[in-house]
mmCIF file of C-alpha atoms and ligand atoms in Angstrom:
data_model
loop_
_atom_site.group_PDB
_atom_site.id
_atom_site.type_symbol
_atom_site.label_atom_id
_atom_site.label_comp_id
_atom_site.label_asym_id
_atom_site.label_seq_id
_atom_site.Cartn_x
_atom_site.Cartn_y
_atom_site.Cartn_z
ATOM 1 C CA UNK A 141 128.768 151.095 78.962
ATOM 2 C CA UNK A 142 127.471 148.397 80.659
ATOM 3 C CA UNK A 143 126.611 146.470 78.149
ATOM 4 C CA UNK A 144 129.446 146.801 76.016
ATOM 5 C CA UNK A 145 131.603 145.635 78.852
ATOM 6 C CA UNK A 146 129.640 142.861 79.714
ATOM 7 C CA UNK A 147 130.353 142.059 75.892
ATOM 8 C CA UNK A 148 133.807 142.191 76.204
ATOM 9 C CA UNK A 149 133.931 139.956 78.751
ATOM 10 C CA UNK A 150 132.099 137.395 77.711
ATOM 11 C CA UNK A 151 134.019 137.598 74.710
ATOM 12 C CA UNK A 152 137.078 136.845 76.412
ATOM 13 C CA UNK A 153 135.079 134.334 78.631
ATOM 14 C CA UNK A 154 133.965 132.197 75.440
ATOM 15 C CA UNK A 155 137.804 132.617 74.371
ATOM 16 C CA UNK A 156 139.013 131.477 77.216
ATOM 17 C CA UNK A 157 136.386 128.280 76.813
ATOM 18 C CA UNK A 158 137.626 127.783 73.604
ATOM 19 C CA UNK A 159 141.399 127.347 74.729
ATOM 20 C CA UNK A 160 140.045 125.087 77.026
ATOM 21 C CA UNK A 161 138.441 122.737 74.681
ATOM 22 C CA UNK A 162 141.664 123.188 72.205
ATOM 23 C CA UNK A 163 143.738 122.316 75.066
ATOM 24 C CA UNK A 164 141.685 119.002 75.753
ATOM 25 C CA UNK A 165 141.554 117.931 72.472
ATOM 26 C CA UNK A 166 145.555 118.188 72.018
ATOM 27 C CA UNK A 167 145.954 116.353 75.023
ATOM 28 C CA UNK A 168 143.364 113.840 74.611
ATOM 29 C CA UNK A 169 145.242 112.796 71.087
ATOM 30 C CA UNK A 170 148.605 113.282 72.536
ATOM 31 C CA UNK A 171 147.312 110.336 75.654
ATOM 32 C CA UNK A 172 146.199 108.208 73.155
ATOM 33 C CA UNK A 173 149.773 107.725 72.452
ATOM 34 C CA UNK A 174 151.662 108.148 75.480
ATOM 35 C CA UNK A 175 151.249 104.704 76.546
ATOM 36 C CA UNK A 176 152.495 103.118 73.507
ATOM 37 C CA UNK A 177 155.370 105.602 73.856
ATOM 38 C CA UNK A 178 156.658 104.655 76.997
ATOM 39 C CA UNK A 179 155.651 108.395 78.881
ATOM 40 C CA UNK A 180 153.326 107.399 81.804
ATOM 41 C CA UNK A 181 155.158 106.224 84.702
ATOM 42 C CA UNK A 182 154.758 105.766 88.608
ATOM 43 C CA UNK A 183 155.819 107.493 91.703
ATOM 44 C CA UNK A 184 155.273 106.720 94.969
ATOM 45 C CA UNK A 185 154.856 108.835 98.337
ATOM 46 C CA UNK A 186 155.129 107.207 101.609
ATOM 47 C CA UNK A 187 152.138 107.380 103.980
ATOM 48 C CA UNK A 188 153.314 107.025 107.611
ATOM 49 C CA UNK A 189 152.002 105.436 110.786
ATOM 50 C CA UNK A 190 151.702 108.301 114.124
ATOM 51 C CA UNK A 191 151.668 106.754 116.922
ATOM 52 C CA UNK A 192 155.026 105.699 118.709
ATOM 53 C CA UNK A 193 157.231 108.450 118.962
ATOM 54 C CA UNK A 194 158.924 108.259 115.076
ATOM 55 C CA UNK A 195 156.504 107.893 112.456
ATOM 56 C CA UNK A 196 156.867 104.706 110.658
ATOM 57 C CA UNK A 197 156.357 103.918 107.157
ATOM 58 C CA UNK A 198 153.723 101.901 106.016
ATOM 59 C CA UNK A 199 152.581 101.910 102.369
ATOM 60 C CA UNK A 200 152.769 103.919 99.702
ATOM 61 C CA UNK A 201 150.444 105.801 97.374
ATOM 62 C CA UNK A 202 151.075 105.174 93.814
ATOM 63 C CA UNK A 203 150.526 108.299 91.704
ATOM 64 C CA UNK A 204 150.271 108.096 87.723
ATOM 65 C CA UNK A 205 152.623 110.528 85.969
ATOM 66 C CA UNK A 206 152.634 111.908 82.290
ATOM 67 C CA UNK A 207 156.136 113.276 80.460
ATOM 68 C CA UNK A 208 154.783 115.150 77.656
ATOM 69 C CA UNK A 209 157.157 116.946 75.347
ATOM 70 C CA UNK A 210 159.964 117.062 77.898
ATOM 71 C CA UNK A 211 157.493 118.065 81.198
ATOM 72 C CA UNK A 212 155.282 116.996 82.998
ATOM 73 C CA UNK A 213 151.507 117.418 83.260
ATOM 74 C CA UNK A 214 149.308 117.059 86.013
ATOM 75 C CA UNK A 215 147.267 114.112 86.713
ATOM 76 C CA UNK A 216 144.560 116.845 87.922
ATOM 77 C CA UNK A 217 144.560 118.107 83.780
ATOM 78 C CA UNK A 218 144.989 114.409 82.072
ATOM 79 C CA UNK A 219 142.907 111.945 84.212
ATOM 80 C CA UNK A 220 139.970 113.451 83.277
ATOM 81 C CA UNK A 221 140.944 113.565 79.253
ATOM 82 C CA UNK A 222 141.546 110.029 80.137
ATOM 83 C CA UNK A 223 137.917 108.958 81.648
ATOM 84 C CA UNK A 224 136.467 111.203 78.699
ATOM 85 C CA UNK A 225 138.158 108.803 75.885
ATOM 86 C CA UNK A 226 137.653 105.809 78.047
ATOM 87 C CA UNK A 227 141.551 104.830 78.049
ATOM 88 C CA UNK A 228 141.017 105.235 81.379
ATOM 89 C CA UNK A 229 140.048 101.807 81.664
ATOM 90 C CA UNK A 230 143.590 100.374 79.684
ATOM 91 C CA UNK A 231 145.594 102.990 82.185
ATOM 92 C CA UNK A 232 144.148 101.834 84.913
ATOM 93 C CA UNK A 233 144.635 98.439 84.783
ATOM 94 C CA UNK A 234 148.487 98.803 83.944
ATOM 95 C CA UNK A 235 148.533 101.057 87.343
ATOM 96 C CA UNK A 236 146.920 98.749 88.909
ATOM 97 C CA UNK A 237 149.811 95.953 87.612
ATOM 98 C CA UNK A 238 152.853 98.340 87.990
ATOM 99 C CA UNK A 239 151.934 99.147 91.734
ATOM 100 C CA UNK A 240 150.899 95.847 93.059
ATOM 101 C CA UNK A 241 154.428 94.284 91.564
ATOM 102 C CA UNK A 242 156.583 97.362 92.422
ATOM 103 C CA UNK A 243 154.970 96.846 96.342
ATOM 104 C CA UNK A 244 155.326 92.854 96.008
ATOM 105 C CA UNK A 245 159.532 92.976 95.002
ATOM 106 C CA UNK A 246 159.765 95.534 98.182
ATOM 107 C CA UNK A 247 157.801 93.591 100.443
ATOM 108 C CA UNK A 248 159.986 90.308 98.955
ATOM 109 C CA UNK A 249 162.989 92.982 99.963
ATOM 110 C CA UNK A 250 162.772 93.212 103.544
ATOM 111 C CA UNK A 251 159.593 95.504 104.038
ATOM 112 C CA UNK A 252 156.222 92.280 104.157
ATOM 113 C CA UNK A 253 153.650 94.601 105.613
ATOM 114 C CA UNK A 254 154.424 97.419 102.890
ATOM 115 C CA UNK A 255 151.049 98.456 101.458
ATOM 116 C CA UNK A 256 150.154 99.473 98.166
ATOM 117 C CA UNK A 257 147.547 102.537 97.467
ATOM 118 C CA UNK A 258 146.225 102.810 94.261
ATOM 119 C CA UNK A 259 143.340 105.835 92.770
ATOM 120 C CA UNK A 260 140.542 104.992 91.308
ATOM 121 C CA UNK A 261 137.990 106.359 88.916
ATOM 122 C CA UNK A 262 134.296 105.429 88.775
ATOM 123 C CA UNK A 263 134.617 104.433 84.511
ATOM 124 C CA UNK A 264 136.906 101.535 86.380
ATOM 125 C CA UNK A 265 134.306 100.385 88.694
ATOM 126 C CA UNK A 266 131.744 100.546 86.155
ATOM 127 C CA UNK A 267 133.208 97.204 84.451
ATOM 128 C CA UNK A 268 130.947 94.467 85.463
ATOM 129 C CA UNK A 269 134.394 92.423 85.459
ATOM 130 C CA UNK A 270 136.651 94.903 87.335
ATOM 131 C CA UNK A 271 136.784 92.810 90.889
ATOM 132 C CA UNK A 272 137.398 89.939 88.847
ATOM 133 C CA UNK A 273 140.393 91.948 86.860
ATOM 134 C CA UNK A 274 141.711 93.213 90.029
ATOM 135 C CA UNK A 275 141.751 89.761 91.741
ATOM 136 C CA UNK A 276 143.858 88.424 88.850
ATOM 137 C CA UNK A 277 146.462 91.114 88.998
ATOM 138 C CA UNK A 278 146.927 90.269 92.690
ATOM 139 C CA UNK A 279 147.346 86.828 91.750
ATOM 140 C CA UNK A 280 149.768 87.732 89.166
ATOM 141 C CA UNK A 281 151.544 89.663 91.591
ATOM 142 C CA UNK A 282 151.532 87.698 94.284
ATOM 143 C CA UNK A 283 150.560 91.127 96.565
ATOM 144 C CA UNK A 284 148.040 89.519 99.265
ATOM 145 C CA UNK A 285 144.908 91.304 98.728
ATOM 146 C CA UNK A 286 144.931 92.860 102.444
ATOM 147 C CA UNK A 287 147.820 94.920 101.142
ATOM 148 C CA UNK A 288 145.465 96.579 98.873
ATOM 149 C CA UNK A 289 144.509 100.015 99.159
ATOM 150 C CA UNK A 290 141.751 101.374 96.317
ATOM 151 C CA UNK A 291 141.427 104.923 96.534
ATOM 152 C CA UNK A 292 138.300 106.771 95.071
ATOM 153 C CA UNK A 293 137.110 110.206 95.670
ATOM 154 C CA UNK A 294 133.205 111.212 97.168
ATOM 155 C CA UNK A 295 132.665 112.373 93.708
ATOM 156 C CA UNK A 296 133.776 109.672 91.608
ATOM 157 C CA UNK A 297 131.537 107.366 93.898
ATOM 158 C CA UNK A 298 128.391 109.597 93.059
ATOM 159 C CA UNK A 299 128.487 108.977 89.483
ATOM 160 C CA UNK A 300 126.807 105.472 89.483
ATOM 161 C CA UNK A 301 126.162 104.291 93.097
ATOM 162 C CA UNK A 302 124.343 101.190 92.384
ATOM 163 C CA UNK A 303 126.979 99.528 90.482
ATOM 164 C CA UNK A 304 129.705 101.354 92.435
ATOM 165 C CA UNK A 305 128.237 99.769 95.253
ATOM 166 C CA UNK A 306 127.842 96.270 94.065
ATOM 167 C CA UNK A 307 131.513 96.140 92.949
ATOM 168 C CA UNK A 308 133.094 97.745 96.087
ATOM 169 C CA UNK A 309 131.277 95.316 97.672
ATOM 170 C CA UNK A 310 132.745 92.931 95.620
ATOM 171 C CA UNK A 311 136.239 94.333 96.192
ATOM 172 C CA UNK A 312 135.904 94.566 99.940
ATOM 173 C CA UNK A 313 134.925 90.718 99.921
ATOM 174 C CA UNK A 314 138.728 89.999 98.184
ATOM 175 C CA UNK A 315 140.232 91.331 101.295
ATOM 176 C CA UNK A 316 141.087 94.558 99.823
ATOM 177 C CA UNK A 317 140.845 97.827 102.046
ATOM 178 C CA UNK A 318 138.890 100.873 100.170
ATOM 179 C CA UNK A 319 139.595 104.677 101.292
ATOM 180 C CA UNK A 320 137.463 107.463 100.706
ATOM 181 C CA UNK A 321 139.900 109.948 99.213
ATOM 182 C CA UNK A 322 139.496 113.730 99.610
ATOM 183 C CA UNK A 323 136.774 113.329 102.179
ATOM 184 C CA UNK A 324 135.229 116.605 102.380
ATOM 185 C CA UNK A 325 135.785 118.014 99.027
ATOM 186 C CA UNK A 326 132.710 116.321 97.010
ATOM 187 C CA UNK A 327 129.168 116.193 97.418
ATOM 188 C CA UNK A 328 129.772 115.228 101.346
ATOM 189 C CA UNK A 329 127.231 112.870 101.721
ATOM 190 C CA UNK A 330 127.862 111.278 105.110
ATOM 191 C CA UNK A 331 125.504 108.657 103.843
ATOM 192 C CA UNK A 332 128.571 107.248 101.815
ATOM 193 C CA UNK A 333 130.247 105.967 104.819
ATOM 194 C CA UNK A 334 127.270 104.229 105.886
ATOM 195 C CA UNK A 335 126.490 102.805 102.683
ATOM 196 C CA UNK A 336 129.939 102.028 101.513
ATOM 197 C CA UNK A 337 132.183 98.933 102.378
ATOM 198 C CA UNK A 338 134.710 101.413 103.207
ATOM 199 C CA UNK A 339 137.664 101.166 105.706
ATOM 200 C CA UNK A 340 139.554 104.260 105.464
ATOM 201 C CA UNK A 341 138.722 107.645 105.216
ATOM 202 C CA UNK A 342 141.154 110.528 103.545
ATOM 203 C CA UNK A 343 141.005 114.068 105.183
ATOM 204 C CA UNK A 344 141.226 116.174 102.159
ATOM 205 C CA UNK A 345 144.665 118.337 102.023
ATOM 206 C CA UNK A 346 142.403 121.878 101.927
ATOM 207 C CA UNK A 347 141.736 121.365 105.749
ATOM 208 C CA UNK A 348 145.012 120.032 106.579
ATOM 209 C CA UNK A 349 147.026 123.523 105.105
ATOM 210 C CA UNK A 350 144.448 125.371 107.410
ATOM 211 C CA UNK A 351 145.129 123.686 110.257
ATOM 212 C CA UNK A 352 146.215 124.609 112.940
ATOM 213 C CA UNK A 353 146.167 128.398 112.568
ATOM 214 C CA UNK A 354 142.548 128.616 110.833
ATOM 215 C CA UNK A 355 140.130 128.024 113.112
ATOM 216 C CA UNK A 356 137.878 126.533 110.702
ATOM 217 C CA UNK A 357 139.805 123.981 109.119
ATOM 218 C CA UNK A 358 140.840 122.903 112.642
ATOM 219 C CA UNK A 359 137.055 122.242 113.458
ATOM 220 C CA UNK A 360 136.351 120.644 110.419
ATOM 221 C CA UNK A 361 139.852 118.581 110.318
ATOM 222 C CA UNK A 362 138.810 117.573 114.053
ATOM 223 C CA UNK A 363 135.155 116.426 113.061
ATOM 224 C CA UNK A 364 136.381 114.141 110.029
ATOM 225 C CA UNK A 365 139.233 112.583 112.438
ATOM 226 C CA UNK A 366 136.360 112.137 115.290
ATOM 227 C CA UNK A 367 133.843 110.890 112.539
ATOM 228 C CA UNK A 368 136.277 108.229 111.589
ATOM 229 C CA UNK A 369 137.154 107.335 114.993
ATOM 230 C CA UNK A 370 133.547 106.954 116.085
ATOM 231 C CA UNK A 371 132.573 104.827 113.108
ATOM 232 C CA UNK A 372 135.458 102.529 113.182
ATOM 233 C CA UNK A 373 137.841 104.068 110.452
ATOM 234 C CA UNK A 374 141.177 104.447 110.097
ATOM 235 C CA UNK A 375 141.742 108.224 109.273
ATOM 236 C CA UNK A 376 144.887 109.395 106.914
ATOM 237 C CA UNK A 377 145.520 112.756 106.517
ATOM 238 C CA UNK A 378 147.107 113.904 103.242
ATOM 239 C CA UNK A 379 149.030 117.264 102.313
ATOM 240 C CA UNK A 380 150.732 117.633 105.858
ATOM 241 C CA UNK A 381 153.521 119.655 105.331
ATOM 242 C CA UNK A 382 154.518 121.546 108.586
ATOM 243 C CA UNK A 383 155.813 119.801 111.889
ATOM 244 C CA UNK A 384 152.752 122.252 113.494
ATOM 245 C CA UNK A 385 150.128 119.676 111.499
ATOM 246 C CA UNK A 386 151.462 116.871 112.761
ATOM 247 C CA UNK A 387 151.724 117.943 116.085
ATOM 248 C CA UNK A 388 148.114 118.708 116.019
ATOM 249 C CA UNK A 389 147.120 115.753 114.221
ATOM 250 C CA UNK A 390 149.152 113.626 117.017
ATOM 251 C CA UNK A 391 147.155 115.637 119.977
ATOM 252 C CA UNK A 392 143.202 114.682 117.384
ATOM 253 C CA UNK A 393 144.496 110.840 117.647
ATOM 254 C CA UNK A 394 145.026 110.613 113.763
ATOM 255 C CA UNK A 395 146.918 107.639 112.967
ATOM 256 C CA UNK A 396 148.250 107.771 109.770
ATOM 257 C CA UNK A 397 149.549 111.001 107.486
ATOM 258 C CA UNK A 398 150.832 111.874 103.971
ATOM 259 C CA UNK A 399 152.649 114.828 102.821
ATOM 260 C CA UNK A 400 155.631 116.830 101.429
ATOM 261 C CA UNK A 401 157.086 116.952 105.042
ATOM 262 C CA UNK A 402 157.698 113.234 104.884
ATOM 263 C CA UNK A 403 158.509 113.060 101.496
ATOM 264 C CA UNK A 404 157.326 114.244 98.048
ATOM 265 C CA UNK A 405 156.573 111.573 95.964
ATOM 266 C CA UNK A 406 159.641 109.431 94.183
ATOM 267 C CA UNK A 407 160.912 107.251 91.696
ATOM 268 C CA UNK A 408 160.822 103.627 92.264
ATOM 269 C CA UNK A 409 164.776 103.707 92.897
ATOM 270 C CA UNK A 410 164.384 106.805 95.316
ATOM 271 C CA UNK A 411 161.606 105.406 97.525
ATOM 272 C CA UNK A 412 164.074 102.271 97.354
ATOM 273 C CA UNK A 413 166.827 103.816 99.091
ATOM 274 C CA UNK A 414 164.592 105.632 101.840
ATOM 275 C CA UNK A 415 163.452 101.928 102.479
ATOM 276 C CA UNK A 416 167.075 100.862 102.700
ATOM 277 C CA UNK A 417 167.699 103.155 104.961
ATOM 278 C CA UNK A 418 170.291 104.828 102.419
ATOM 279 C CA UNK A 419 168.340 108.402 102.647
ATOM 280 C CA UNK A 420 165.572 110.304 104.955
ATOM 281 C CA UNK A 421 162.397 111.625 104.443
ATOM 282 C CA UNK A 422 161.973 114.934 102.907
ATOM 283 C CA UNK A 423 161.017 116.137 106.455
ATOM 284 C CA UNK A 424 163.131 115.455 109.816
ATOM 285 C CA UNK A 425 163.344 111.747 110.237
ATOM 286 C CA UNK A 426 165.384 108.598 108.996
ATOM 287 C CA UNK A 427 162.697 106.325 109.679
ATOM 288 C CA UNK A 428 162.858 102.867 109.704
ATOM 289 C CA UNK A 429 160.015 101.204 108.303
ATOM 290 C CA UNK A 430 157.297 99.783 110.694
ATOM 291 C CA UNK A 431 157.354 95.844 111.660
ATOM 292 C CA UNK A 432 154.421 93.988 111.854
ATOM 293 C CA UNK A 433 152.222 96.325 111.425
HETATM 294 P P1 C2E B 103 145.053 112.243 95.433
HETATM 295 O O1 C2E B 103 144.780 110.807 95.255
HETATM 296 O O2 C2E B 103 144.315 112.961 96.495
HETATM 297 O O3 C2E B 103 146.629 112.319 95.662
HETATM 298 C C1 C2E B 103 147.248 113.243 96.512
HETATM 299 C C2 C2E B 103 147.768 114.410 95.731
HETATM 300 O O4 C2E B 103 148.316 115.352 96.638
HETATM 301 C C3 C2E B 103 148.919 114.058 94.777
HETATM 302 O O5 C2E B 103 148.815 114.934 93.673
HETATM 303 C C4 C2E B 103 150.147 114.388 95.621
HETATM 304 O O6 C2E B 103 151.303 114.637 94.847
HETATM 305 C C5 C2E B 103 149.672 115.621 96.319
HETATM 306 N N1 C2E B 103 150.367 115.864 97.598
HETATM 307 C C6 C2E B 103 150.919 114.965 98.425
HETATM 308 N N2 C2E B 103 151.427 115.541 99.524
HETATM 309 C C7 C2E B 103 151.195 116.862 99.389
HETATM 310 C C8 C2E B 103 151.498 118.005 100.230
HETATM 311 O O7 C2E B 103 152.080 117.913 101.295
HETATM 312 N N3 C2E B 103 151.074 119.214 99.764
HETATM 313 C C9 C2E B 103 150.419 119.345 98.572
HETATM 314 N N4 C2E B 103 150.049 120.569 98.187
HETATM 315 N N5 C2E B 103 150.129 118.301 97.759
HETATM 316 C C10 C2E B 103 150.512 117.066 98.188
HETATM 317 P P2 C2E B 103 148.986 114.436 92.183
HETATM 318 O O8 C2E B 103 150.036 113.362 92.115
HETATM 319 O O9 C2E B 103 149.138 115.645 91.340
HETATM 320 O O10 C2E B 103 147.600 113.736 91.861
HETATM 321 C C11 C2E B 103 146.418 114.469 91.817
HETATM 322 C C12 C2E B 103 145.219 113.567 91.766
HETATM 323 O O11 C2E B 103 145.183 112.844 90.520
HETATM 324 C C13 C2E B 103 145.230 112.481 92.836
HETATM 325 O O12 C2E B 103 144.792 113.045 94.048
HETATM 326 C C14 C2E B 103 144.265 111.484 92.242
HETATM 327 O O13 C2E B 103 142.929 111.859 92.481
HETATM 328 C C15 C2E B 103 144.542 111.623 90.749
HETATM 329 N N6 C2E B 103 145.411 110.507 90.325
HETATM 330 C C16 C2E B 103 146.764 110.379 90.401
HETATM 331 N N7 C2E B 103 147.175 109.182 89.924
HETATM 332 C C17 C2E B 103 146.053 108.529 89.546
HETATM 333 C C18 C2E B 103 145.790 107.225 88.946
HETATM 334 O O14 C2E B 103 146.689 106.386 88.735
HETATM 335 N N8 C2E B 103 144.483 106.928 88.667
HETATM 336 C C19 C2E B 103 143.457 107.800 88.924
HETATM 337 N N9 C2E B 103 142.210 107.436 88.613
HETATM 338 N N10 C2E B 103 143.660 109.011 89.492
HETATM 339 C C20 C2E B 103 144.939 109.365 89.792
HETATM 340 MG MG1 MG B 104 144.559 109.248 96.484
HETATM 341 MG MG1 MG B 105 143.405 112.795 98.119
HETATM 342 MG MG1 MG B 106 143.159 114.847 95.618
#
């Protein structure tokens, strides 16, 4: 009996595998056309300043969006289609334009220190041109380079570390700030913050929706914000979604959080109007946007 259900399953195991690879291969033939089509598009979610007694808004996170057939997919399911075909490299560089000019016409529009966040993946660093590429886009822009935020995750960094290295070295020396997103998640190395240029470091949102209750993604929430601290980063926390986080985060010295209870991510033209002040955060406040920051 045994055996015959351990068949069954991995019948329905190798099934399931199959779907999988189906799935991929749609999509994957689908992206190769949904730039061309006019279906990827930005949004933006604000990522706010603590301290002071309102949090203040001071960048943005640009995330990459897909409308396939009428809905949309998640960047978890078609980034990585997108690094397997290598398009990655095309998409990336039109983020990279669409962000930095979207941030430039709001900072022209009444908000200078706004910065810009951008993801991203290791296939991008692996050009022997990217700094280059990215240092023309800001020109292009006109975004100062210190408004720059690259974003890339523990275990995108693993993939090729000497030439990750070289050009995030490379990047830093532009002016441009680099975050360690979803610190925690990957292949924690703490190495990588000693041996990357980095200047910010992302708790990931798995310890934040712990915290406060659990008592383990407290500690480990508390370690990464005292980590930071200690070594000179600035520490963001992403996913915060209950007025209980934040509270906590305040009391840990965390200066700088993301989440749903600020505001989901938006539209150009809705992140416009919380900037002008026209509508609030998802969350409790009206903020105004941080000066001279
Ligand atoms: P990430 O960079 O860690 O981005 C944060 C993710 O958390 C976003 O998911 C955001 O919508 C979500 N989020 C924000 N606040 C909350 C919250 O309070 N609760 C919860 N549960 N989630 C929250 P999204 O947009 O689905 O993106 C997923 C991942 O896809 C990103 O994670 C990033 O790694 C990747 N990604 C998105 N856009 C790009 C891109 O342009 N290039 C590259 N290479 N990767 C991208
Ligand atoms: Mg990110
Ligand atoms: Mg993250
Ligand atoms: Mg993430």
């Amino acid at each position: 009996r045994a055996k015959s259900a351990g068949k069954a399953q991995f019948a329905r195991y190798s099934d399931e595998l199959q779907q999988q690879a189906q799935r991929q291969l749609e999509l994957q033939s689908a992206l190769a056309q949904a730039s061309a089509r006019g279906e990827l598009r930005l949004v933006y979610q604000p990522i706010c300043q603590l301290d002071g007694n309102q949090p203040q808004l001071i960048g943005v996170e640009a995330l990459l969006r897909w409308q396939h057939q009428g809905r949309d997919i998640s960047p978890l399911e078609f980034i990585p289609c997108l690094e397997e075909s290598g398009e990655i490299l095309a998409v990336g560089d039109w983020v990279l334009q669409q962000a930095c000019s979207q941030v430039r016409s709001w900072q022209l529009n009444g908000q200078p220190q706004l910065r810009c966040s951008v993801n991203l993946s290791s296939r991008q660093l692996q050009q022997s041109d990217f700094a280059a590429r990215v240092a023309d886009i800001l020109r292009h822009s006109g975004l100062p380079p210190s408004s720059l935020v690259l974003e890339i995750t523990e275990s995108q960094l693993m993939a090729d570390s000497a030439q990750n290295l070289a050009c995030l070295r490379e990047l830093a020396s532009l002016g441009i700030q680099l975050a360690l997103d979803d610190f925690g998640t990957g292949y924690s190395s703490l190495g990588y913050l000693k041996r990357f240029p980095l200047h910010i470091i992302k708790v990931d949102k798995s310890f934040i929706a712990g915290a406060p209750q659990d008592g383990e993604s407290l500690a480990i929430s508390r370690a990464i914000i005292g980590l930071g601290h200690s070594l000179g980063l600035a520490v963001v926390a992403e996913g915060v979604e209950k007025q209980a986080q934040l509270d906590f985060l305040g009391g840990e010295g965390c200066h700088y959080a993301q989440g749903y209870w600020f505001s989901r991510p938006r539209a150009p033209h809705e992140l416009q109007r919380l900037l002008n002040g026209e509508d609030c955060f998802d969350g409790l406040w009206c903020p105004l946007p941080a000066e001279g920051v």
